[in-house]
Amino acid sequence: MFELDVQSRKPIYEQLMDKIKELMISEVLQEHNQLPSVRILAQKLTINPNTIQKAYKQLELDGYIYTLPGKGNFVAPPKTLKNSLKEEKIKSELAKVLAEALYIGIDKNEIYKLVKEISALAKGGES
Amino acid sequence: MFELDVQSRKPIYEQLMDKIKELMISEVLQEHNQLPSVRILAQKLTINPNTIQKAYKQLELDGYIYTLPGKGNFVAPPKTLKNSLKEEKIKSELAKVLAEALYIGIDKNEIYKLVKEISALAKGGES
Amino acid sequence: MFELDVQSRKPIYEQLMDKIKELMISEVLQEHNQLPSVRILAQKLTINPNTIQKAYKQLELDGYIYTLPGKGNFVAPPKTLKNSLKEEKIKSELAKVLAEALYIGIDKNEIYKLVKEISALAKGGES
Amino acid sequence: MFELDVQSRKPIYEQLMDKIKELMISEVLQEHNQLPSVRILAQKLTINPNTIQKAYKQLELDGYIYTLPGKGNFVAPPKTLKNSLKEEKIKSELAKVLAEALYIGIDKNEIYKLVKEISALAKGGES
DNA sequence: GTGGTCTAGACCACG
DNA sequence: GTGGTCTAGACCACC
């Protein structure tokens, strides 16, 4: 299900967050789908349950999932994220990376192409 | 000159790197301009010289500046950056942020607008 | 374990890098072996932990070791080094030293012998 | 005559030493030839005379040149260098670089080829 | 004057 | 227990 790189400098819980976000973006995990339980995922990935817990907690804080105590963790509707604190953060992050990309000489058209490709991917998942 | 958040989880030297990159992107600092000396900047920002040096060294490794020991630190020509390892890193970072932006519901057209604005800013600085 | 010359004009961290490389070349330290922790080595050599860390960091940048934050430092597979930036650097360094050796009158055959001896040493470690 | 890289991390006086050694190795400068005077060279290269002085002094200490006070600096016979302290230093430096080259996977035959090329160059200069 | 190295300590994040 | 960051202050090489 996931491939975590223990050799990476990026903390495992962050890698886990990224992987889960990717699954949501590619719509493998959709609104209100249940995420695997902490214990099961820890077993499958052979990593410490505390690490999973930390990833889930952070995802909840960021608004990507919601927790029903005693039930489990579930994918939050993306609309919840729009108009939240996250939107401003992501926009400013986007502005920063775009500025850097343009500075080092990446072409505007190349960026347009990238946007089209990525939004097509998400749309493709809708069918 | 800069506003650093000593409380932030982001290391001071990384914040400093970002601020300096911003100055280069907005062309306040241009090719071959000299950066403030390690000691002077440390004094102004009331942070340790070693921290400044770490930021400068990393910027040099990333190709944004070059260091002449005994002389000072200077802005590298942006052309140096294109076709380097940095290009792939920035592209994949861009793809990740774009995917996240589209996921939370930011409109494609809004992104196009952002790209135009940012590239106009840089061009404006050329005159 | 190591003998460092604090008096030398060569920085301690560079001397340390050389010593560690020697251990890897003579295969005392092999692929994926763990290096002594920063603190332990600092204690043994009675030098500052920061100095050890600097040596380790540079070795990592040069591709000789890899660092798992929170885990330790480990010997990288030599294959990683071939076809890297290092190869060109070492070749030109080799050419420079060879030219100097031949200039002062060291015999070609003596050099051939040296190459054979050194490559035999490494092979001997394989058994 | 020389091309010095002011952008290099290598001190100018060391670059100068290397350039002069190269000229001796390629036999552009031969035994007992006079080197340009400190003042003239400083003018030509537009660098500080003290820097030239330092390079010459170090070359003399290393046995590559000799100084006749009031007369100038002259290329020492290479034979002087053989059987001196320099020989051991260069041999151990050579062994170190060879070991490193073999470690990263450079082929023995490639090294043999390099030795032949370089010794042919020097021989070619003899005619 | 500049950057480069080094020490002696402290606190934090990670798993 | 591991590496990563940071401070306060020192000394050195280069030009």
Coordinates of C-alpha atoms (C1' of nucleotides) in Angstrom, one line a residue:
Chain A
M1 CA 0.0 0.0 0.0
F2 CA 2.7 2.5 1.0
E3 CA 6.4 2.6 0.4
L4 CA 8.2 4.5 3.1
D5 CA 11.8 5.4 2.7
V6 CA 13.5 4.8 6.0
Q7 CA 16.7 6.3 4.5
S8 CA 15.0 9.6 3.8
R9 CA 15.8 12.7 5.9
K10 CA 12.0 13.4 6.0
P11 CA 10.4 12.1 9.2
I12 CA 8.4 9.0 8.7
Y13 CA 5.2 10.5 10.0
E14 CA 5.5 13.3 7.3
Q15 CA 6.1 10.8 4.6
L16 CA 3.0 9.0 5.8
M17 CA 1.0 12.2 5.7
D18 CA 2.2 12.8 2.1
K19 CA 1.3 9.3 1.0
I20 CA -2.2 9.6 2.5
K21 CA -2.7 13.0 0.9
E22 CA -1.7 11.5 -2.4
L23 CA -4.3 8.8 -2.1
M24 CA -6.9 11.4 -1.4
I25 CA -5.8 13.6 -4.3
S26 CA -5.9 10.7 -6.7
E27 CA -9.3 9.8 -5.2
V28 CA -8.3 6.3 -4.2
L29 CA -9.5 7.5 -0.8
Q30 CA -12.7 9.5 -1.1
E31 CA -14.9 11.6 1.1
H32 CA -15.9 9.8 4.3
N33 CA -13.9 6.6 3.5
Q34 CA -12.4 5.1 6.5
L35 CA -8.6 5.0 6.9
P36 CA -6.9 1.9 8.1
S37 CA -6.7 1.7 11.9
V38 CA -3.5 2.8 13.6
R39 CA -2.7 -0.7 14.8
I40 CA -3.2 -2.5 11.5
L41 CA -1.3 0.1 9.6
A42 CA 1.6 -0.1 12.1
Q43 CA 1.7 -3.9 11.6
K44 CA 1.6 -3.7 7.8
L45 CA 4.3 -1.0 7.6
T46 CA 6.3 -2.5 10.6
I47 CA 6.7 0.9 12.2
N48 CA 5.8 2.3 15.6
P49 CA 2.1 2.9 16.2
N50 CA 3.0 6.2 17.8
T51 CA 4.3 7.3 14.5
I52 CA 1.0 6.5 12.7
Q53 CA -0.9 8.2 15.5
K54 CA 1.2 11.3 15.0
A55 CA 0.6 11.4 11.3
Y56 CA -3.2 10.9 11.8
K57 CA -3.3 13.6 14.5
Q58 CA -1.5 16.1 12.2
L59 CA -3.7 15.3 9.3
E60 CA -6.7 16.0 11.5
L61 CA -5.2 19.3 12.6
D62 CA -4.7 20.2 9.0
G63 CA -8.3 19.4 8.2
Y64 CA -7.7 16.4 5.8
I65 CA -9.3 13.8 8.0
Y66 CA -11.7 13.7 10.9
T67 CA -11.7 11.3 13.9
L68 CA -14.7 9.7 15.4
P69 CA -13.5 8.4 18.8
G70 CA -14.1 4.7 19.0
K71 CA -15.0 4.5 15.3
G72 CA -11.9 5.4 13.4
N73 CA -10.4 8.0 11.1
F74 CA -12.2 9.2 7.9
V75 CA -11.5 11.4 4.9
A76 CA -12.8 14.9 5.3
P77 CA -14.7 16.5 2.4
P78 CA -12.2 18.7 0.4
K79 CA -14.7 21.6 0.6
T80 CA -13.9 21.8 4.3
L81 CA -10.4 22.7 3.4
K82 CA -11.3 25.5 1.1
N83 CA -12.0 28.8 2.9
S84 CA -10.0 27.5 5.9
L85 CA -6.6 28.5 7.2
K86 CA -5.1 25.9 4.9
E87 CA -6.1 27.8 1.8
E88 CA -4.0 30.8 2.6
K89 CA -1.0 28.6 3.6
I90 CA -1.1 26.7 0.4
K91 CA -1.5 29.8 -1.7
S92 CA 1.5 31.4 -0.1
E93 CA 3.5 28.2 -0.4
L94 CA 2.4 28.0 -4.1
A95 CA 3.4 31.6 -4.7
K96 CA 6.8 30.9 -3.1
V97 CA 7.5 27.8 -5.2
L98 CA 6.3 29.5 -8.4
A99 CA 8.5 32.5 -7.8
E100 CA 11.5 30.2 -7.2
A101 CA 10.7 28.2 -10.4
L102 CA 10.5 31.3 -12.5
Y103 CA 13.7 32.7 -10.9
I104 CA 15.8 29.7 -11.9
G105 CA 14.5 30.0 -15.4
I106 CA 11.7 27.5 -15.8
D107 CA 9.4 28.6 -18.5
K108 CA 5.9 29.9 -17.9
N109 CA 4.4 27.6 -20.5
E110 CA 6.0 24.6 -18.8
I111 CA 4.2 25.5 -15.7
Y112 CA 0.9 25.9 -17.5
K113 CA 1.4 22.4 -18.9
L114 CA 2.1 21.0 -15.5
V115 CA -1.1 22.6 -14.1
K116 CA -3.2 21.1 -16.9
E117 CA -1.7 17.6 -16.5
I118 CA -2.3 17.6 -12.7
S119 CA -5.9 18.9 -12.9
A120 CA -6.6 16.3 -15.7
L121 CA -5.4 13.5 -13.4
A122 CA -7.8 14.5 -10.6
K123 CA -10.7 14.9 -13.1
G124 CA -9.9 11.4 -14.5
G125 CA -10.3 10.0 -11.1
E126 CA -13.9 11.3 -10.9
S127 CA -15.3 9.0 -13.6
Chain B
M1 CA 15.3 44.2 7.0
F2 CA 14.2 40.7 7.8
E3 CA 11.7 39.4 10.3
L4 CA 12.7 36.1 11.7
D5 CA 10.5 34.0 13.9
V6 CA 12.7 32.4 16.6
Q7 CA 9.7 30.5 17.9
S8 CA 9.0 28.7 14.6
R9 CA 9.7 25.0 14.1
K10 CA 11.4 26.1 10.9
P11 CA 15.1 26.6 11.6
I12 CA 16.3 30.1 11.7
Y13 CA 18.9 29.5 9.0
E14 CA 16.2 28.2 6.6
Q15 CA 14.0 31.2 7.3
L16 CA 17.0 33.3 6.5
M17 CA 17.6 31.4 3.3
D18 CA 14.0 32.0 2.2
K19 CA 14.3 35.8 3.0
I20 CA 17.4 36.1 1.0
K21 CA 16.0 34.2 -1.9
E22 CA 13.0 36.5 -1.9
L23 CA 15.3 39.5 -2.2
M24 CA 17.0 37.8 -5.1
I25 CA 13.7 37.0 -6.8
S26 CA 12.4 40.5 -6.4
E27 CA 15.7 41.7 -7.7
V28 CA 16.5 43.8 -4.7
L29 CA 19.7 41.8 -4.7
Q30 CA 21.0 41.3 -8.3
E31 CA 23.8 39.3 -10.0
H32 CA 27.1 39.7 -8.3
N33 CA 25.8 42.0 -5.6
Q34 CA 27.5 41.6 -2.3
L35 CA 25.5 40.2 0.6
P36 CA 25.9 41.7 4.0
S37 CA 28.9 40.2 5.8
V38 CA 28.2 37.4 8.3
R39 CA 29.2 39.5 11.2
I40 CA 27.2 42.6 10.3
L41 CA 24.1 40.6 9.5
A42 CA 24.4 38.7 12.8
Q43 CA 24.6 42.0 14.6
K44 CA 21.6 43.5 12.8
L45 CA 19.4 40.4 13.4
T46 CA 20.8 39.7 16.8
I47 CA 21.4 36.1 16.0
N48 CA 24.7 34.1 16.1
P49 CA 27.2 34.5 13.3
N50 CA 27.4 30.8 13.0
T51 CA 23.7 30.6 12.1
I52 CA 24.2 33.2 9.4
Q53 CA 27.2 31.3 8.0
K54 CA 25.2 28.1 7.9
A55 CA 22.5 29.9 5.8
Y56 CA 25.1 31.3 3.5
K57 CA 26.8 28.0 3.1
Q58 CA 23.6 26.2 2.2
L59 CA 22.7 28.9 -0.3
E60 CA 26.1 28.4 -1.8
L61 CA 25.6 24.6 -2.0
D62 CA 22.2 25.3 -3.6
G63 CA 23.8 27.5 -6.2
Y64 CA 22.1 30.8 -5.2
I65 CA 25.2 32.6 -4.1
Y66 CA 29.0 32.2 -4.3
T67 CA 31.5 32.8 -1.5
L68 CA 34.9 34.3 -1.9
P69 CA 36.7 33.6 1.4
G70 CA 38.2 36.8 2.7
K71 CA 36.0 38.8 0.3
G72 CA 32.4 38.1 1.1
N73 CA 29.3 36.5 -0.3
F74 CA 27.8 37.4 -3.7
V75 CA 24.6 36.7 -5.7
A76 CA 25.2 34.0 -8.3
P77 CA 23.8 34.5 -11.8
P78 CA 20.4 32.7 -12.0
K79 CA 21.5 31.0 -15.2
T80 CA 23.7 28.8 -13.1
L81 CA 20.7 27.4 -11.4
K82 CA 18.8 26.2 -14.5
N83 CA 19.9 22.8 -15.7
S84 CA 21.1 21.9 -12.2
L85 CA 19.9 19.4 -9.7
K86 CA 17.7 22.2 -8.3
E87 CA 15.5 22.2 -11.3
E88 CA 14.2 18.7 -10.8
K89 CA 13.7 19.3 -7.1
I90 CA 11.7 22.5 -7.6
K91 CA 9.6 20.9 -10.3
S92 CA 8.6 18.0 -8.1
E93 CA 7.9 20.4 -5.3
L94 CA 5.8 22.5 -7.6
A95 CA 3.9 19.4 -8.7
K96 CA 3.2 18.5 -5.1
V97 CA 1.9 21.9 -4.1
L98 CA -0.1 22.3 -7.3
A99 CA -1.8 18.9 -6.6
E100 CA -2.6 20.0 -3.1
A101 CA -3.9 23.4 -4.2
L102 CA -6.2 21.8 -6.8
Y103 CA -7.4 19.2 -4.3
I104 CA -8.6 21.8 -1.8
G105 CA -10.5 23.5 -4.6
I106 CA -8.4 26.4 -5.7
D107 CA -9.4 27.2 -9.3
K108 CA -7.1 26.5 -12.2
N109 CA -7.7 30.1 -13.5
E110 CA -6.6 31.5 -10.1
I111 CA -3.3 29.6 -10.5
Y112 CA -2.8 31.0 -14.0
K113 CA -3.4 34.5 -12.7
L114 CA -0.9 33.9 -9.9
V115 CA 1.8 32.8 -12.4
K116 CA 1.2 35.8 -14.6
E117 CA 1.4 38.2 -11.6
I118 CA 4.6 36.7 -10.3
S119 CA 6.4 36.6 -13.7
A120 CA 5.3 40.2 -14.3
L121 CA 6.9 41.2 -11.0
A122 CA 10.3 39.9 -12.1
K123 CA 10.0 41.4 -15.5
G124 CA 9.0 44.8 -14.0
G125 CA 12.3 44.7 -12.1
E126 CA 14.2 44.5 -15.3
S127 CA 13.6 48.1 -16.5
Chain C
M1 CA 41.6 4.5 16.9
F2 CA 42.6 7.7 15.1
E3 CA 45.5 10.0 15.5
L4 CA 44.6 13.6 14.8
D5 CA 47.1 16.4 14.7
V6 CA 45.5 19.4 16.3
Q7 CA 48.6 21.5 15.3
S8 CA 48.3 20.8 11.6
R9 CA 47.1 23.5 9.2
K10 CA 44.7 20.9 7.8
P11 CA 41.4 21.3 9.6
I12 CA 40.6 18.6 12.1
Y13 CA 37.4 17.7 10.3
E14 CA 39.3 17.1 7.1
Q15 CA 41.8 14.9 8.9
L16 CA 38.9 13.0 10.3
M17 CA 37.3 12.6 6.9
D18 CA 40.6 11.1 5.6
K19 CA 40.9 8.7 8.4
I20 CA 37.3 7.4 8.0
K21 CA 37.8 7.1 4.2
E22 CA 40.9 5.0 4.9
L23 CA 38.9 2.7 7.1
M24 CA 36.3 2.3 4.3
I25 CA 39.0 1.7 1.7
S26 CA 40.7 -0.9 3.8
E27 CA 37.2 -2.4 4.4
V28 CA 37.4 -2.2 8.1
L29 CA 34.2 -0.3 7.7
Q30 CA 32.0 -1.9 5.1
E31 CA 28.7 -1.1 3.3
H32 CA 25.9 -0.1 5.7
N33 CA 28.1 -0.5 8.8
Q34 CA 27.3 2.0 11.4
L35 CA 29.8 4.7 12.2
P36 CA 30.5 5.6 15.8
S37 CA 27.9 8.2 17.0
V38 CA 28.9 11.8 17.0
R39 CA 29.0 12.0 20.8
I40 CA 30.9 8.8 21.4
L41 CA 33.5 9.7 18.8
A42 CA 33.8 13.2 20.2
Q43 CA 34.4 11.7 23.7
K44 CA 37.0 9.2 22.4
L45 CA 39.0 11.7 20.4
T46 CA 38.4 14.5 23.0
I47 CA 37.3 16.9 20.3
N48 CA 34.1 18.9 20.0
P49 CA 30.9 17.0 18.8
N50 CA 30.3 19.8 16.3
T51 CA 33.6 19.1 14.6
I52 CA 32.7 15.4 14.3
Q53 CA 29.3 16.4 12.9
K54 CA 31.0 18.7 10.3
A55 CA 33.2 15.8 9.1
Y56 CA 30.2 13.4 8.9
K57 CA 28.1 16.0 7.1
Q58 CA 30.8 16.6 4.5
L59 CA 31.3 12.8 4.0
E60 CA 27.6 12.6 3.4
L61 CA 27.7 15.4 0.9
D62 CA 30.6 13.6 -0.9
G63 CA 28.6 10.4 -1.0
Y64 CA 30.7 8.3 1.3
I65 CA 28.2 7.8 4.1
Y66 CA 24.5 8.4 4.6
T67 CA 22.8 9.8 7.7
L68 CA 19.6 8.7 9.2
P69 CA 18.7 11.4 11.7
G70 CA 17.9 9.9 15.0
K71 CA 19.5 6.6 13.9
G72 CA 23.1 7.2 13.1
N73 CA 25.6 7.4 10.2
F74 CA 26.3 4.5 7.9
V75 CA 28.8 3.6 5.2
A76 CA 27.3 4.2 1.7
P77 CA 27.8 1.5 -1.0
P78 CA 30.8 2.5 -3.1
K79 CA 28.8 2.0 -6.3
T80 CA 27.0 5.2 -5.4
L81 CA 30.2 7.1 -5.8
K82 CA 31.1 6.0 -9.3
N83 CA 29.5 8.1 -12.0
S84 CA 29.1 10.9 -9.6
L85 CA 30.7 14.4 -9.5
K86 CA 33.4 12.8 -7.3
E87 CA 34.8 10.8 -10.2
E88 CA 35.9 13.7 -12.2
K89 CA 37.3 15.5 -9.2
I90 CA 39.4 12.5 -8.2
K91 CA 40.6 11.9 -11.8
S92 CA 41.9 15.4 -12.1
E93 CA 43.4 15.3 -8.7
L94 CA 45.1 12.0 -9.7
A95 CA 46.4 13.5 -12.9
K96 CA 47.9 16.4 -11.0
V97 CA 49.7 14.2 -8.5
L98 CA 50.8 11.8 -11.2
A99 CA 52.3 14.7 -13.2
E100 CA 54.1 16.0 -10.1
A101 CA 55.4 12.5 -9.2
L102 CA 56.8 12.0 -12.7
Y103 CA 58.3 15.4 -12.7
I104 CA 60.4 14.8 -9.6
G105 CA 61.7 11.7 -11.2
I106 CA 59.6 8.9 -9.7
D107 CA 59.7 6.0 -12.1
K108 CA 56.7 4.9 -14.1
N109 CA 57.2 1.3 -13.1
E110 CA 57.2 2.3 -9.5
I111 CA 53.8 3.8 -10.0
Y112 CA 52.5 0.7 -11.7
K113 CA 53.7 -1.3 -8.7
L114 CA 52.0 1.0 -6.3
V115 CA 48.7 0.6 -8.2
K116 CA 49.0 -3.2 -8.1
E117 CA 49.7 -3.2 -4.4
I118 CA 46.8 -1.0 -3.5
S119 CA 44.3 -2.8 -5.7
A120 CA 45.5 -6.1 -4.2
L121 CA 44.9 -4.8 -0.7
A122 CA 41.3 -4.1 -1.4
K123 CA 40.8 -7.4 -3.1
G124 CA 42.4 -9.2 -0.2
G125 CA 39.7 -7.8 2.0
E126 CA 37.0 -9.5 -0.1
S127 CA 37.7 -13.0 1.0
Chain D
M1 CA 50.6 33.9 -19.1
F2 CA 48.5 32.8 -16.2
E3 CA 44.8 32.6 -15.6
L4 CA 43.9 32.9 -12.0
D5 CA 40.4 32.3 -10.8
V6 CA 39.6 34.9 -8.2
Q7 CA 36.2 33.1 -7.7
S8 CA 38.0 29.9 -6.6
R9 CA 38.1 28.8 -2.9
K10 CA 41.7 28.0 -3.4
P11 CA 44.0 30.8 -2.2
I12 CA 45.5 32.8 -5.0
Y13 CA 49.1 32.1 -3.9
E14 CA 48.3 28.3 -4.1
Q15 CA 46.9 28.7 -7.6
L16 CA 50.0 30.6 -8.6
M17 CA 52.2 27.8 -7.2
D18 CA 50.2 25.2 -9.2
K19 CA 50.4 27.2 -12.4
I20 CA 54.2 27.7 -12.1
K21 CA 54.6 24.0 -11.3
E22 CA 52.6 23.2 -14.4
L23 CA 54.9 25.3 -16.5
M24 CA 57.9 23.4 -15.1
I25 CA 56.3 20.0 -15.6
S26 CA 55.5 20.9 -19.3
E27 CA 59.0 22.2 -19.5
V28 CA 58.0 25.7 -20.6
L29 CA 60.1 26.7 -17.7
Q30 CA 63.3 24.6 -17.6
E31 CA 66.2 24.1 -15.2
H32 CA 67.8 27.4 -14.1
N33 CA 65.4 29.5 -16.1
Q34 CA 64.6 32.8 -14.4
L35 CA 61.1 33.4 -13.2
P36 CA 59.4 36.7 -13.7
S37 CA 60.2 39.2 -10.9
V38 CA 57.7 39.7 -8.1
R39 CA 57.0 43.2 -9.1
I40 CA 56.4 42.5 -12.8
L41 CA 54.3 39.5 -12.2
A42 CA 52.2 41.5 -9.7
Q43 CA 51.6 44.1 -12.3
K44 CA 50.7 41.7 -15.1
L45 CA 48.3 39.7 -12.9
T46 CA 47.1 42.8 -11.1
I47 CA 47.4 41.1 -7.7
N48 CA 49.2 42.1 -4.5
P49 CA 53.0 41.6 -4.7
N50 CA 52.9 40.1 -1.2
T51 CA 50.8 37.3 -2.7
I52 CA 53.4 36.6 -5.4
Q53 CA 56.1 36.8 -2.7
K54 CA 54.3 34.2 -0.7
A55 CA 54.0 31.8 -3.6
Y56 CA 57.7 32.1 -4.5
K57 CA 58.7 31.6 -0.9
Q58 CA 56.6 28.5 -0.6
L59 CA 57.9 27.1 -3.9
E60 CA 61.4 27.6 -2.6
L61 CA 60.6 25.8 0.7
D62 CA 59.2 23.0 -1.4
G63 CA 62.4 22.8 -3.5
Y64 CA 60.9 23.7 -6.8
I65 CA 62.8 27.0 -7.2
Y66 CA 65.9 28.6 -5.7
T67 CA 66.4 32.3 -4.9
L68 CA 69.6 34.3 -5.6
P69 CA 69.2 37.4 -3.5
G70 CA 69.5 40.5 -5.7
K71 CA 69.3 38.3 -8.8
G72 CA 65.9 36.7 -8.9
N73 CA 64.2 33.3 -8.7
F74 CA 65.2 30.3 -10.8
V75 CA 63.9 26.9 -11.6
A76 CA 65.6 24.2 -9.5
P77 CA 66.8 21.0 -11.2
P78 CA 64.1 18.3 -10.7
K79 CA 66.8 15.9 -9.5
T80 CA 67.1 18.1 -6.4
L81 CA 63.6 17.1 -5.6
K82 CA 64.1 13.4 -5.9
N83 CA 65.5 11.9 -2.7
S84 CA 64.2 14.8 -0.7
L85 CA 61.4 15.1 1.8
K86 CA 59.1 16.0 -1.1
E87 CA 59.4 12.5 -2.6
E88 CA 57.9 10.8 0.4
K89 CA 55.2 13.4 0.7
I90 CA 54.2 13.0 -3.0
K91 CA 54.4 9.2 -2.8
S92 CA 52.0 9.1 0.2
E93 CA 49.7 11.6 -1.5
L94 CA 49.8 9.5 -4.6
A95 CA 49.0 6.3 -2.6
K96 CA 46.1 8.1 -1.0
V97 CA 44.5 9.4 -4.2
L98 CA 45.1 6.0 -5.9
A99 CA 43.4 4.2 -3.1
E100 CA 40.4 6.6 -3.3
A101 CA 40.2 6.2 -7.1
L102 CA 40.2 2.5 -6.9
Y103 CA 37.6 2.6 -4.0
I104 CA 35.1 4.6 -6.0
G105 CA 35.4 2.0 -8.8
I106 CA 37.8 3.6 -11.3
D107 CA 39.4 0.8 -13.4
K108 CA 43.1 -0.1 -13.0
N109 CA 43.5 0.0 -16.7
E110 CA 42.2 3.5 -16.9
I111 CA 44.8 4.6 -14.4
Y112 CA 47.6 2.9 -16.4
K113 CA 46.4 4.8 -19.4
L114 CA 46.5 8.0 -17.5
V115 CA 50.1 7.4 -16.4
K116 CA 51.2 6.7 -20.0
E117 CA 49.5 9.8 -21.3
I118 CA 51.1 12.0 -18.7
S119 CA 54.6 10.6 -19.0
A120 CA 54.3 10.9 -22.8
L121 CA 53.5 14.6 -22.4
A122 CA 56.7 15.2 -20.4
K123 CA 58.8 13.2 -22.8
G124 CA 57.3 15.1 -25.7
G125 CA 58.5 18.3 -24.2
E126 CA 62.1 17.1 -24.1
S127 CA 62.7 17.1 -27.8
Chain E
dG1 C1' 38.1 43.6 6.9
dT2 C1' 36.4 38.9 5.2
dG3 C1' 35.0 33.9 5.8
dG4 C1' 36.7 29.4 8.0
dT5 C1' 37.4 26.6 12.0
dC6 C1' 36.8 25.2 16.7
dT7 C1' 35.2 24.8 21.6
dA8 C1' 31.9 24.3 25.4
dG9 C1' 28.0 24.0 26.3
dA10 C1' 22.3 23.8 25.6
dC11 C1' 17.7 22.4 23.9
dC12 C1' 14.7 20.0 20.4
dA13 C1' 12.7 16.4 17.2
dC14 C1' 12.5 11.7 16.1
dG15 C1' 11.3 6.8 16.9
Chain F
dG1 C1' 20.0 7.5 22.3
dT2 C1' 20.4 9.6 17.8
dG3 C1' 21.4 13.7 14.8
dG4 C1' 20.0 18.8 14.1
dT5 C1' 20.0 23.5 15.6
dC6 C1' 21.8 27.4 18.1
dT7 C1' 24.5 30.5 21.2
dA8 C1' 28.7 33.0 22.9
dG9 C1' 32.9 33.6 22.1
dA10 C1' 37.9 32.5 20.3
dC11 C1' 41.6 32.2 17.0
dC12 C1' 43.4 31.8 12.1
dA13 C1' 44.2 32.5 6.9
dC14 C1' 43.8 35.5 3.2
dC15 C1' 44.4 39.9 0.8

